[in-house]
Each structure stands twice: as structure tokens, then as C-alpha cells.
Amino acid sequence: MPFLWFHAFDRKPGPNGEADDVDAIVRALHDGPTCETPADDGTQTNETLLEIEPSCVYAYLGTSTDVFGDNVLALTRARDSDHVSPFDTGGLVKHIQPVASFDPPSLKVAFLASYSWDASDMPALLSHYPGEQEVSRERYLRGDPPEHLGPHLIWADRTPANMWRDSGNTWHAWTWELRAATSLTVDGLLYWSCAPSLYDDILRAARRLYGDSDADWAINFAAKYRAGGSGNLANDMYADQLAA
Amino acid sequence: MTSVVGYEGRRAADAVASWGAAAVERDGQLINGVTGHTLAAGDGVLANLAARGRLTLFNLALELPARARVPEIVFQCQRSFFEEWRLGTYIDDSLILDYHAQAGDDDKRWTTIVFKKKSSFTMFREHCAAALAHILLYPDGEPVQTKKVLSAGLVLSAHHPVLNAFRAWQEPNDATWAKMCRASVQTEGGQSTFDDIIEGWRAADNKDRWALYYKSKDNAVKGIASEDALNLFGALVKVNTVYSATLKRDYPFLKKPPANHFDRFEAASARFEFISATVKSSPGEQVARFLETRMLQRALDGNLPPDPKPELTEAIAVIARPPQYTEVEQKPMGEVSLRPILQTELVPDAQLPKPTWASSSERMTLLGYHSGTMDDAKKTQLTLSPDCWRTVHRDEETRGADDFRNARRTLYLPVVFEVVREVSSRGTYSYRLKSIELLGVEARQVTALPSQLVRDAFLLDCKVKVSFAKAEGVLHVDATTLSIGTVPTIDRAHEWMRRFGDLCTGRELGWTGRRLSPVVVRGVEKQDRALLALRELKGTATIVQVVEWLEDKYRHALDVEAWLSRPLRSSYVTVEAGNVSWTEQGHARADALFRLTSSADQSRSFY
């Protein structure tokens, strides 16, 4: 199994925590999540500052960067036209040093541009970072910093920034991020998970919404559930991804 | 201060139970108990996560000792149901941090259990799911709140075949829903069980019958002699006894079914009819009876289990070939008309060739722990990793075995043992214990490691030095020290084995990846050999082609029937109409096997 893209998402629960939004969750898993993330998580502000247009849906390679999540999906592939970078772009705004301190802010925009590629380049990019050695892959999946001081030591002609080893940054500074414009394709959906107490409701909603119009999808959907939510899915996939 | 403040994901408003990765607050950080990922737990962070449904918070956090290990899983169940279903029975106190979290008013409705490790929770939830399935299968007279039991069961074990069968059966006319529930089971073995359960309930619902009809040699004679009828019923009772044991083995969630229910006998005829369900049959009894009847039907068609017991072959012969009658017909369940019994030859067990040991491996020295003694101490169970154990035969020549007669003294302690793997002429294998000793302070050399990559393969010729200082509870593995505690428990044993396994995996990956060493990675099981065959044959082939390939490659005859009976229950291959195909998982495994077995250029076959 190659490295997987993880995307955690939520749909606002009802006022009493009831699962009245399971239809929205199922639609997101059927059609692909769109950028309906709540505005209060700062994503749209960061996109404006980094001149990312249109708004994107984000996924992370190997594991999910979200510490806690409600629903999560693991994908084997992205659209070729989506974009990738070897860090969490949101972190460039305030957290990942030294880039977060670049002034004027247009330097951050240029930095992002210099480390952005099409998702179709991913196989070649992965052979450079984290590389093909088991030890490097393991280090990446564990979230440990790379051996290099910064990505410019891998892609020599790009903007230098000592943001990796000995930088004091967290793994947001060295995770591969996928930016899917407007919506994320779920063609490569391998597994999904949700809070265990929502699972049965979600499966029944999938039956109700798509059981007649798209029965094959509904049956495959049932076969792709992994129990335990976001953290457990990422944890369960660790060994499989490493063994690839 | 360290405290558990809640768990990952939201708890649905009508939830009977829920669980998730523990959310732990320590030194201003919020930690995910499973991934270890952290987040600054500043003002409003918890409330924000809870509002978005990413976290279920306790009203009052559960405080832990300052440096306590971060627990991994939190489980909650409505207290009234938790007590009614007696789920507390399945808790091992040594594996949890707290039972009832002392929390605010709202939380008093809930029983909250904080598990130190995910593996402990996995054990707990499997036991609970089995208990809930049992409540549904065998209601004891009290009305069962099926919806609540099912809801809790699926929260605990979403892939459980029995629970998914109940879920499907709630909508018996919805074929898509049934397929979704079946797909939820995910493993082929589980789906086969799911199919069996549904088929059993359908037979009961339809009042389906199994009929036996004897035709006399003399057309003028109607009916059946009472002596023959007596023999017939005696044989049916014998079959019931044998198949009950088989059922218990293959379907551990079922109770022993009562004898076949004789339902109808037509006067002046020799037609017997049996049903799988009576009005009072529980769902479990309906399934058990159906399965037992189906085994009998299949036996009458010539499909006896491998190595049948003599009493079974005798009983089947009585049913199938009563001398006074020219023909016996049966109407199997699910069919509408009588057809001749296909059974023609019954080979007495005594005439079956006994296996002989064709070859044995070289001696392997392994590290493991002693996990049990069986058959009056003739067999010893040794665990090599948390998910790999072996039952090994011992004999008079086994050195050191006497020290292991009393399992109490040796259980869960590290042992070094030597085994050889013996392969029979029929392709089965077994392990023979050559020596065994408790590991002590004197260093011993381990020469084989259970492979973490390929099940039932071993790395040979490795040289790992191990010793154990019991007083300090410290296991030394070359230059690495593993603390395993002075009191041996299964949990501690699994912890050090897991870490030992990690060390081994690192070596294994290094060795096989670099193609450097004389290390041998072999010992591929038949099922895995079949995957290699399929890889050669592009993923799908007839059974004959696979058998020929295996015979050519491994130079021994294959017991096709035994081989087929195993892959059918696996997730790696499917067998249909004489063709074998690999599944996606099987494809991936075949590729991994191929890489592994071809990476050791100087490899020797293990067999």
C-alpha cells in the first residue's frame, strides 16, 4: 500500500449533539468533501494571505494533522491537477519558522509558489522526500523531522529556509499537503471512519440516499469502514504504509 | 497534572455506547492517546473542538497521577445497559486506569472506562460484542431490546457477522441493505458466516423442510420397517453428536443444537420430514439446527469433512444405504423436489492413509513466552509474538520440558526453546520441541525470528543474544534493554514481545531490503504458496493449474480438499466453479511474498 492521503472533516452537529447532519457526511463521502469548513478555523484567512484561489480542501500524506477529528477518509490518489507542498501551508502564516517571519508577506507567497507542484508529480517527489529508504519513510510516518535542515537542500534551486531539522517547528513543517481546489475527489477512497456511535446512522443514511440510485457505491462504502475515528484510522494504517 | 478530559469524536445524542482515542491534558497540551499528536490546550480550544463534534468532553475531568502513561482509549456505555448486560464481567482491572469516572451529573448516566492500551480495549470489545450477540441469539425469556443491544454491539464491533446479520434481518426484503450489511463484515470468512446465518433464518421463516424418502425393492411394500426406522433415528442422533462438535468449532457463538426436529411422517410411506425451527426456537437454535442439517445433507451428497470420525461414516452409511431399499432420495432445504442421494462410496477411516513425516527443518532457537500446557502436559503452547503462538509436541527426548509441567511457575516468562518443523507426506506440518528453558542471566543466542512480514515464515541464521535478569525484570536483547517488570502478566509479556518484535522487524527490513545477507526468509505456507502460484499465473487460474504449479515447484503432492477448505475462509483468494482468483488483499500479499522470497539470493527452502 502506498502512502495515503488523509482528510478529516466535520459537519456541524445538531444543537443537542444529535446526528441530524449524517446526510451531509454521507454526501461528502459520496461526492467528495467541498470547502464547507467552518470559517472560524482560519483557513479562509490564511488562503487570502497566501493568495490561494479558489478555496481548497486539504489532505495530508501518511497521517492526519488534525489532533482530533469527527470523520476521516483515506485516499490512495488525488486529482492530477491538485497541488502539493512538503509542509502545511496554513502554518506558513503564523507558525512555521523562519517562513512565518518573512516580511513582506509576499515572500511567503513566493515561498509557497516555489515549493508547489502538481499532484501528478507525487511519485517523483516522494522519491526525493522522504525517499525510498525504510528508515526515512518510517521517520516521515512518525512525524519526526527530516535529516535535512530545509527543503532547499532537496530541491536545490528553491527558496532556502531552515525549517526542518533543529528548527523547533512541529511536523506541520515537513508533512506533504494536498490542496484540492473546491473539492476533494474520492475516486481513490480506501477507508473512511467516523465516531463509532454515528456509524450505524451513517450507513443507514447511505442506504437511504444512494442505495437505489448508486447501489454499488453504497455496498463498497460499507466495505470501506474502519472503526474508531480519525486517530485510530491513521494509527491502523501506519504499518501498512510503512510496509509498502 | 495529567487528566483525561474526554475522547475523540462526538457521541450521538441517542447513543447507547461510544468510544474513541483518549483526549488527555498535560502541561497545557492536549494529547491524542492513540496518535500521540498534541495541540496547545489554550482558552476555548476544548470547547471549540467539542462544538465541532471532534471531541466528547466529560463534565469533570478524570485526574491521573502526574507522570502516568497517557491512556489510549475511552469507552462509555449508558450505565443502566452496562449493568443489565453485565459488561463489567469482561474488564481486566489491570488493563484499565479507571472504571467509573467520577464525573458530574450528566456523566452519572454513563459508565466510563479508560483503557491503558488499545489492545486491551480490543480484547474487551470483542468479548462484549460476543456477549451482545449471544443475548440476541439466545434471549432467555425476558423481552430483549434488540435495537439497543444491536446499537451497542455495532459500536463495539462494526464487522461482527452475527450483529450484521441481525442488522440485515431487520429489513428482510431489502436486498441492497443486506448486501451493505454483508459488505460491512469485510472478511470472507465472516461473510460466509453471515450468509449461513441469514440462510438459517430464511429456512426457519419459510418453514423449510429437509425430507428423506426411501423406496423399497418391493413395490408392493409401503412404509418402512420399524426396525429400520429405529436405526435411521439412531443414526441421526449419532450424526447430531458429531456435528454438534463441528458446529461448536466453526461457529463458536452457537450453542449445541438439540437433535433434529422430526416433524412429519406420512402413513404407509417411507418419507420423513424435519424442520429447523419450532415456534419456540431462538434465533441461535434456528441457525444451529439449519447448519447441522445442511452438513448432513452435504454428507449424503458425498461431501464428508476431511478425516471423518468412524461413527460419522457409519451413521451416514446407515442413512444412505439401508440394505432393504433400492433408492434413497432427499429434499435438501432450499430446494423444492426430491433427488437421489449422491453418496456412493464411504471409505472407512481405517483405510485412509496415515500421514508420515516426510521431512523436517533444521533446528531453530527462538525466544517466546510460555502460555499454556495441554493434553496432560504432552503439548506446550509457546507465544512468539502477541499474535503468533504455536502448540508444540514434546516427548521423552525434549530437554528441560519437565520444568514446564507446572504452568503456574513459568507462565508469561521469557523462554528460549528449540523446535524443528516436521512436514508430513500429506503436506501438513507440526512443530516438535527439542529443548526448552527459562531464560536467565546467562546470554543465549536466538537463531530464528518469527517474521513480521510473512506469516509463518521465519528468519534463520540471525544471531541475537538475549538474557533476562528476573530480579530486576529486565530483558537484554543485544545492546538493547527492555524493562518487562518483575511480576509476569500477559499484558507485560505482550508489551516486551511487541518491542522485541519491533527490533526484529527493523532487522528484517534491513536484511531483506539490502539483499546483503545469507539470511533465509522461507517457510511459506501452502496458502501462501498458492498466492505465489497465482502470481505466476496472472491472478486467476483453474484449480488444476494451481495444483500442477505447486507440484512442479515444491515437489510434493497437494491435498487439494484440505487446501481448498482453508482459502475459502481467507481474505486472500476466492474459489468459484473450479477457478481460483486472488482478492485485492491476496494480490498485495503475493507481491510482498514474492519480493521477500526472491530477495534472499542464497536462500534455502525451509522444507
GROMACS .gro file of N, CA, C and O in nm, chain B residues 44-117:
model
  296
  288GLY      N    1  -1.055   2.807   2.526
  288GLY     CA    2  -1.157   2.784   2.424
  288GLY      C    3  -1.128   2.671   2.328
  288GLY      O    4  -1.214   2.636   2.247
  289VAL      N    5  -1.009   2.612   2.335
  289VAL     CA    6  -0.976   2.506   2.239
  289VAL      C    7  -1.066   2.384   2.258
  289VAL      O    8  -1.124   2.331   2.162
  290LEU      N    9  -1.081   2.344   2.386
  290LEU     CA   10  -1.164   2.225   2.412
  290LEU      C   11  -1.308   2.250   2.369
  290LEU      O   12  -1.371   2.167   2.305
  291ALA      N   13  -1.359   2.367   2.408
  291ALA     CA   14  -1.499   2.399   2.376
  291ALA      C   15  -1.519   2.403   2.225
  291ALA      O   16  -1.622   2.357   2.173
  292ASN      N   17  -1.421   2.459   2.155
  292ASN     CA   18  -1.431   2.469   2.010
  292ASN      C   19  -1.433   2.330   1.944
  292ASN      O   20  -1.514   2.301   1.856
  293LEU      N   21  -1.341   2.243   1.991
  293LEU     CA   22  -1.337   2.107   1.936
  293LEU      C   23  -1.468   2.033   1.964
  293LEU      O   24  -1.520   1.961   1.880
  294ALA      N   25  -1.520   2.054   2.086
  294ALA     CA   26  -1.646   1.986   2.122
  294ALA      C   27  -1.761   2.038   2.038
  294ALA      O   28  -1.846   1.961   1.990
  295ALA      N   29  -1.762   2.170   2.015
  295ALA     CA   30  -1.871   2.229   1.937
  295ALA      C   31  -1.870   2.178   1.794
  295ALA      O   32  -1.974   2.165   1.729
  296ARG      N   33  -1.750   2.147   1.744
  296ARG     CA   34  -1.739   2.096   1.606
  296ARG      C   35  -1.759   1.945   1.599
  296ARG      O   36  -1.748   1.887   1.491
  297GLY      N   37  -1.781   1.885   1.713
  297GLY     CA   38  -1.807   1.741   1.714
  297GLY      C   39  -1.681   1.658   1.712
  297GLY      O   40  -1.685   1.537   1.697
  298ARG      N   41  -1.565   1.721   1.728
  298ARG     CA   42  -1.440   1.646   1.721
  298ARG      C   43  -1.401   1.584   1.855
  298ARG      O   44  -1.311   1.502   1.861
  299LEU      N   45  -1.470   1.625   1.959
  299LEU     CA   46  -1.435   1.579   2.093
  299LEU      C   47  -1.561   1.563   2.177
  299LEU      O   48  -1.650   1.647   2.168
  300THR      N   49  -1.570   1.455   2.254
  300THR     CA   50  -1.675   1.443   2.355
  300THR      C   51  -1.609   1.470   2.489
  300THR      O   52  -1.513   1.401   2.526
  301LEU      N   53  -1.657   1.572   2.557
  301LEU     CA   54  -1.593   1.611   2.683
  301LEU      C   55  -1.668   1.554   2.802
  301LEU      O   56  -1.791   1.541   2.800
  302PHE      N   57  -1.595   1.521   2.909
  302PHE     CA   58  -1.658   1.485   3.035
  302PHE      C   59  -1.697   1.615   3.107
  302PHE      O   60  -1.633   1.718   3.089
  303ASN      N   61  -1.799   1.606   3.190
  303ASN     CA   62  -1.832   1.722   3.272
  303ASN      C   63  -1.721   1.753   3.370
  303ASN      O   64  -1.693   1.867   3.403
  304LEU      N   65  -1.659   1.647   3.418
  304LEU     CA   66  -1.550   1.664   3.513
  304LEU      C   67  -1.435   1.574   3.468
  304LEU      O   68  -1.455   1.455   3.448
  305ALA      N   69  -1.319   1.635   3.451
  305ALA     CA   70  -1.205   1.556   3.401
  305ALA      C   71  -1.163   1.451   3.502
  305ALA      O   72  -1.181   1.468   3.622
  306LEU      N   73  -1.105   1.343   3.450
  306LEU     CA   74  -1.054   1.237   3.537
  306LEU      C   75  -0.905   1.260   3.559
  306LEU      O   76  -0.826   1.256   3.464
  307GLU      N   77  -0.868   1.288   3.683
  307GLU     CA   78  -0.727   1.318   3.711
  307GLU      C   79  -0.646   1.190   3.726
  307GLU      O   80  -0.692   1.093   3.787
  308LEU      N   81  -0.524   1.193   3.671
  308LEU     CA   82  -0.434   1.078   3.680
  308LEU      C   83  -0.310   1.119   3.758
  308LEU      O   84  -0.282   1.238   3.771
  309PRO      N   85  -0.233   1.022   3.806
  309PRO     CA   86  -0.106   1.057   3.869
  309PRO      C   87  -0.021   1.139   3.772
  309PRO      O   88  -0.028   1.119   3.650
  310ALA      N   89   0.062   1.226   3.826
  310ALA     CA   90   0.131   1.327   3.746
  310ALA      C   91   0.201   1.270   3.622
  310ALA      O   92   0.190   1.323   3.513
  311ARG      N   93   0.275   1.161   3.636
  311ARG     CA   94   0.352   1.111   3.522
  311ARG      C   95   0.292   0.982   3.465
  311ARG      O   96   0.363   0.900   3.407
  312ALA      N   97   0.166   0.961   3.486
  312ALA     CA   98   0.102   0.838   3.438
  312ALA      C   99   0.116   0.831   3.286
  312ALA      O  100   0.114   0.934   3.217
  313ARG      N  101   0.132   0.710   3.236
  313ARG     CA  102   0.136   0.690   3.091
  313ARG      C  103   0.004   0.739   3.030
  313ARG      O  104  -0.102   0.721   3.091
  314VAL      N  105   0.013   0.800   2.915
  314VAL     CA  106  -0.109   0.852   2.852
  314VAL      C  107  -0.198   0.735   2.811
  314VAL      O  108  -0.154   0.647   2.735
  315PRO      N  109  -0.322   0.728   2.863
  315PRO     CA  110  -0.409   0.616   2.825
  315PRO      C  111  -0.452   0.631   2.679
  315PRO      O  112  -0.451   0.742   2.625
  316GLU      N  113  -0.492   0.521   2.618
  316GLU     CA  114  -0.518   0.526   2.474
  316GLU      C  115  -0.667   0.537   2.438
  316GLU      O  116  -0.701   0.605   2.342
  317ILE      N  117  -0.752   0.468   2.509
  317ILE     CA  118  -0.893   0.460   2.466
  317ILE      C  119  -0.987   0.489   2.583
  317ILE      O  120  -0.963   0.446   2.696
  318VAL      N  121  -1.096   0.559   2.551
  318VAL     CA  122  -1.205   0.578   2.648
  318VAL      C  123  -1.330   0.513   2.590
  318VAL      O  124  -1.361   0.530   2.473
  319PHE      N  125  -1.400   0.438   2.675
  319PHE     CA  126  -1.525   0.374   2.633
  319PHE      C  127  -1.636   0.421   2.726
  319PHE      O  128  -1.616   0.430   2.848
  320GLN      N  129  -1.751   0.451   2.670
  320GLN     CA  130  -1.867   0.487   2.752
  320GLN      C  131  -1.988   0.405   2.711
  320GLN      O  132  -2.010   0.378   2.593
  321CYS      N  133  -2.065   0.367   2.813
  321CYS     CA  134  -2.191   0.297   2.787
  321CYS      C  135  -2.294   0.349   2.886
  321CYS      O  136  -2.259   0.377   3.002
  322GLN      N  137  -2.418   0.360   2.843
  322GLN     CA  138  -2.521   0.403   2.937
  322GLN      C  139  -2.521   0.305   3.055
  322GLN      O  140  -2.525   0.184   3.035
  323ARG      N  141  -2.517   0.362   3.174
  323ARG     CA  142  -2.493   0.280   3.293
  323ARG      C  143  -2.598   0.169   3.309
  323ARG      O  144  -2.565   0.054   3.340
  324SER      N  145  -2.725   0.202   3.284
  324SER     CA  146  -2.830   0.102   3.306
  324SER      C  147  -2.809  -0.020   3.216
  324SER      O  148  -2.823  -0.134   3.258
  325PHE      N  149  -2.770   0.007   3.090
  325PHE     CA  150  -2.748  -0.106   2.998
  325PHE      C  151  -2.619  -0.180   3.033
  325PHE      O  152  -2.613  -0.302   3.024
  326PHE      N  153  -2.518  -0.104   3.070
  326PHE     CA  154  -2.390  -0.166   3.106
  326PHE      C  155  -2.412  -0.270   3.216
  326PHE      O  156  -2.356  -0.379   3.214
  327GLU      N  157  -2.498  -0.232   3.313
  327GLU     CA  158  -2.523  -0.324   3.425
  327GLU      C  159  -2.616  -0.438   3.383
  327GLU      O  160  -2.594  -0.553   3.418
  328GLU      N  161  -2.718  -0.403   3.304
  328GLU     CA  162  -2.812  -0.508   3.260
  328GLU      C  163  -2.740  -0.616   3.178
  328GLU      O  164  -2.767  -0.735   3.194
  329TRP      N  165  -2.647  -0.573   3.094
  329TRP     CA  166  -2.577  -0.669   3.007
  329TRP      C  167  -2.452  -0.726   3.072
  329TRP      O  168  -2.379  -0.803   3.010
  330ARG      N  169  -2.423  -0.680   3.191
  330ARG     CA  170  -2.309  -0.730   3.271
  330ARG      C  171  -2.177  -0.717   3.194
  330ARG      O  172  -2.096  -0.811   3.192
  331LEU      N  173  -2.159  -0.605   3.130
  331LEU     CA  174  -2.035  -0.587   3.052
  331LEU      C  175  -1.913  -0.574   3.143
  331LEU      O  176  -1.800  -0.595   3.099
  332GLY      N  177  -1.937  -0.539   3.269
  332GLY     CA  178  -1.826  -0.528   3.363
  332GLY      C  179  -1.753  -0.660   3.382
  332GLY      O  180  -1.636  -0.663   3.422
  333THR      N  181  -1.821  -0.769   3.349
  333THR     CA  182  -1.759  -0.902   3.362
  333THR      C  183  -1.632  -0.912   3.278
  333THR      O  184  -1.543  -0.989   3.310
  334TYR      N  185  -1.627  -0.837   3.170
  334TYR     CA  186  -1.517  -0.854   3.074
  334TYR      C  187  -1.401  -0.758   3.096
  334TYR      O  188  -1.314  -0.745   3.011
  335ILE      N  189  -1.406  -0.689   3.208
  335ILE     CA  190  -1.299  -0.593   3.234
  335ILE      C  191  -1.188  -0.661   3.314
  335ILE      O  192  -1.213  -0.724   3.416
  336ASP      N  193  -1.067  -0.647   3.265
  336ASP     CA  194  -0.950  -0.691   3.339
  336ASP      C  195  -0.895  -0.567   3.410
  336ASP      O  196  -0.847  -0.474   3.346
  337ASP      N  197  -0.906  -0.565   3.542
  337ASP     CA  198  -0.871  -0.444   3.618
  337ASP      C  199  -0.728  -0.396   3.592
  337ASP      O  200  -0.698  -0.278   3.605
  338SER      N  201  -0.641  -0.490   3.556
  338SER     CA  202  -0.501  -0.449   3.538
  338SER      C  203  -0.481  -0.373   3.407
  338SER      O  204  -0.376  -0.315   3.386
  339LEU      N  205  -0.581  -0.374   3.321
  339LEU     CA  206  -0.563  -0.313   3.189
  339LEU      C  207  -0.630  -0.177   3.176
  339LEU      O  208  -0.624  -0.113   3.072
  340ILE      N  209  -0.696  -0.135   3.283
  340ILE     CA  210  -0.767  -0.007   3.272
  340ILE      C  211  -0.715   0.088   3.379
  340ILE      O  212  -0.654   0.047   3.478
  341LEU      N  213  -0.741   0.214   3.358
  341LEU     CA  214  -0.700   0.314   3.457
  341LEU      C  215  -0.814   0.346   3.551
  341LEU      O  216  -0.794   0.374   3.667
  342ASP      N  217  -0.933   0.347   3.500
  342ASP     CA  218  -1.045   0.377   3.589
  342ASP      C  219  -1.171   0.315   3.532
  342ASP      O  220  -1.185   0.298   3.412
  343TYR      N  221  -1.261   0.281   3.620
  343TYR     CA  222  -1.383   0.213   3.581
  343TYR      C  223  -1.494   0.317   3.569
  343TYR      O  224  -1.536   0.355   3.460
  344HIS      N  225  -1.538   0.367   3.681
  344HIS     CA  226  -1.640   0.472   3.676
  344HIS      C  227  -1.570   0.605   3.693
  344HIS      O  228  -1.518   0.634   3.798
  345ALA      N  229  -1.565   0.682   3.588
  345ALA     CA  230  -1.508   0.815   3.603
  345ALA      C  231  -1.597   0.893   3.698
  345ALA      O  232  -1.720   0.893   3.683
  346GLN      N  233  -1.539   0.956   3.798
  346GLN     CA  234  -1.618   1.035   3.892
  346GLN      C  235  -1.648   1.168   3.825
  346GLN      O  236  -1.563   1.253   3.815
  347ALA      N  237  -1.764   1.179   3.775
  347ALA     CA  238  -1.792   1.297   3.695
  347ALA      C  239  -1.924   1.361   3.737
  347ALA      O  240  -1.990   1.317   3.830
  348GLY      N  241  -1.957   1.467   3.668
  348GLY     CA  242  -2.074   1.547   3.706
  348GLY      C  243  -2.207   1.478   3.680
  348GLY      O  244  -2.212   1.362   3.641
  349ASP      N  245  -2.315   1.550   3.701
  349ASP     CA  246  -2.449   1.490   3.698
  349ASP      C  247  -2.477   1.415   3.569
  349ASP      O  248  -2.523   1.302   3.569
  350ASP      N  249  -2.447   1.482   3.458
  350ASP     CA  250  -2.480   1.420   3.330
  350ASP      C  251  -2.402   1.289   3.313
  350ASP      O  252  -2.454   1.190   3.265
  351ASP      N  253  -2.275   1.293   3.354
  351ASP     CA  254  -2.191   1.176   3.334
  351ASP      C  255  -2.233   1.059   3.424
  351ASP      O  256  -2.187   0.947   3.403
  352LYS      N  257  -2.315   1.084   3.524
  352LYS     CA  258  -2.359   0.974   3.609
  352LYS      C  259  -2.445   0.875   3.531
  352LYS      O  260  -2.464   0.762   3.572
  353ARG      N  261  -2.500   0.920   3.420
  353ARG     CA  262  -2.577   0.828   3.335
  353ARG      C  263  -2.486   0.727   3.267
  353ARG      O  264  -2.533   0.628   3.215
  354TRP      N  265  -2.358   0.758   3.265
  354TRP     CA  266  -2.266   0.680   3.185
  354TRP      C  267  -2.166   0.603   3.271
  354TRP      O  268  -2.120   0.653   3.371
  355THR      N  269  -2.137   0.484   3.228
  355THR     CA  270  -2.022   0.413   3.282
  355THR      C  271  -1.907   0.444   3.187
  355THR      O  272  -1.918   0.427   3.066
  356THR      N  273  -1.800   0.492   3.244
  356THR     CA  274  -1.685   0.534   3.163
  356THR      C  275  -1.565   0.449   3.201
  356THR      O  276  -1.533   0.435   3.318
  357ILE      N  277  -1.500   0.393   3.102
  357ILE     CA  278  -1.381   0.311   3.127
  357ILE      C  279  -1.265   0.367   3.047
  357ILE      O  280  -1.279   0.392   2.928
  358VAL      N  281  -1.156   0.387   3.114
  358VAL     CA  282  -1.036   0.440   3.048
  358VAL      C  283  -0.936   0.326   3.035
  358VAL      O  284  -0.890   0.271   3.136
  359PHE      N  285  -0.905   0.289   2.912
  359PHE     CA  286  -0.814   0.177   2.887
  359PHE      C  287  -0.673   0.228   2.866
  359PHE      O  288  -0.652   0.323   2.791
  360LYS      N  289  -0.579   0.158   2.930
  360LYS     CA  290  -0.439   0.200   2.914
  360LYS      C  291  -0.396   0.181   2.769
  360LYS      O  292  -0.326   0.263   2.714
  361LYS      N  293  -0.436   0.070   2.711
  361LYS     CA  294  -0.386   0.038   2.577
  361LYS      C  295  -0.500  -0.001   2.484
  361LYS      O  296  -0.599  -0.061   2.526
   0.00000   0.00000   0.00000
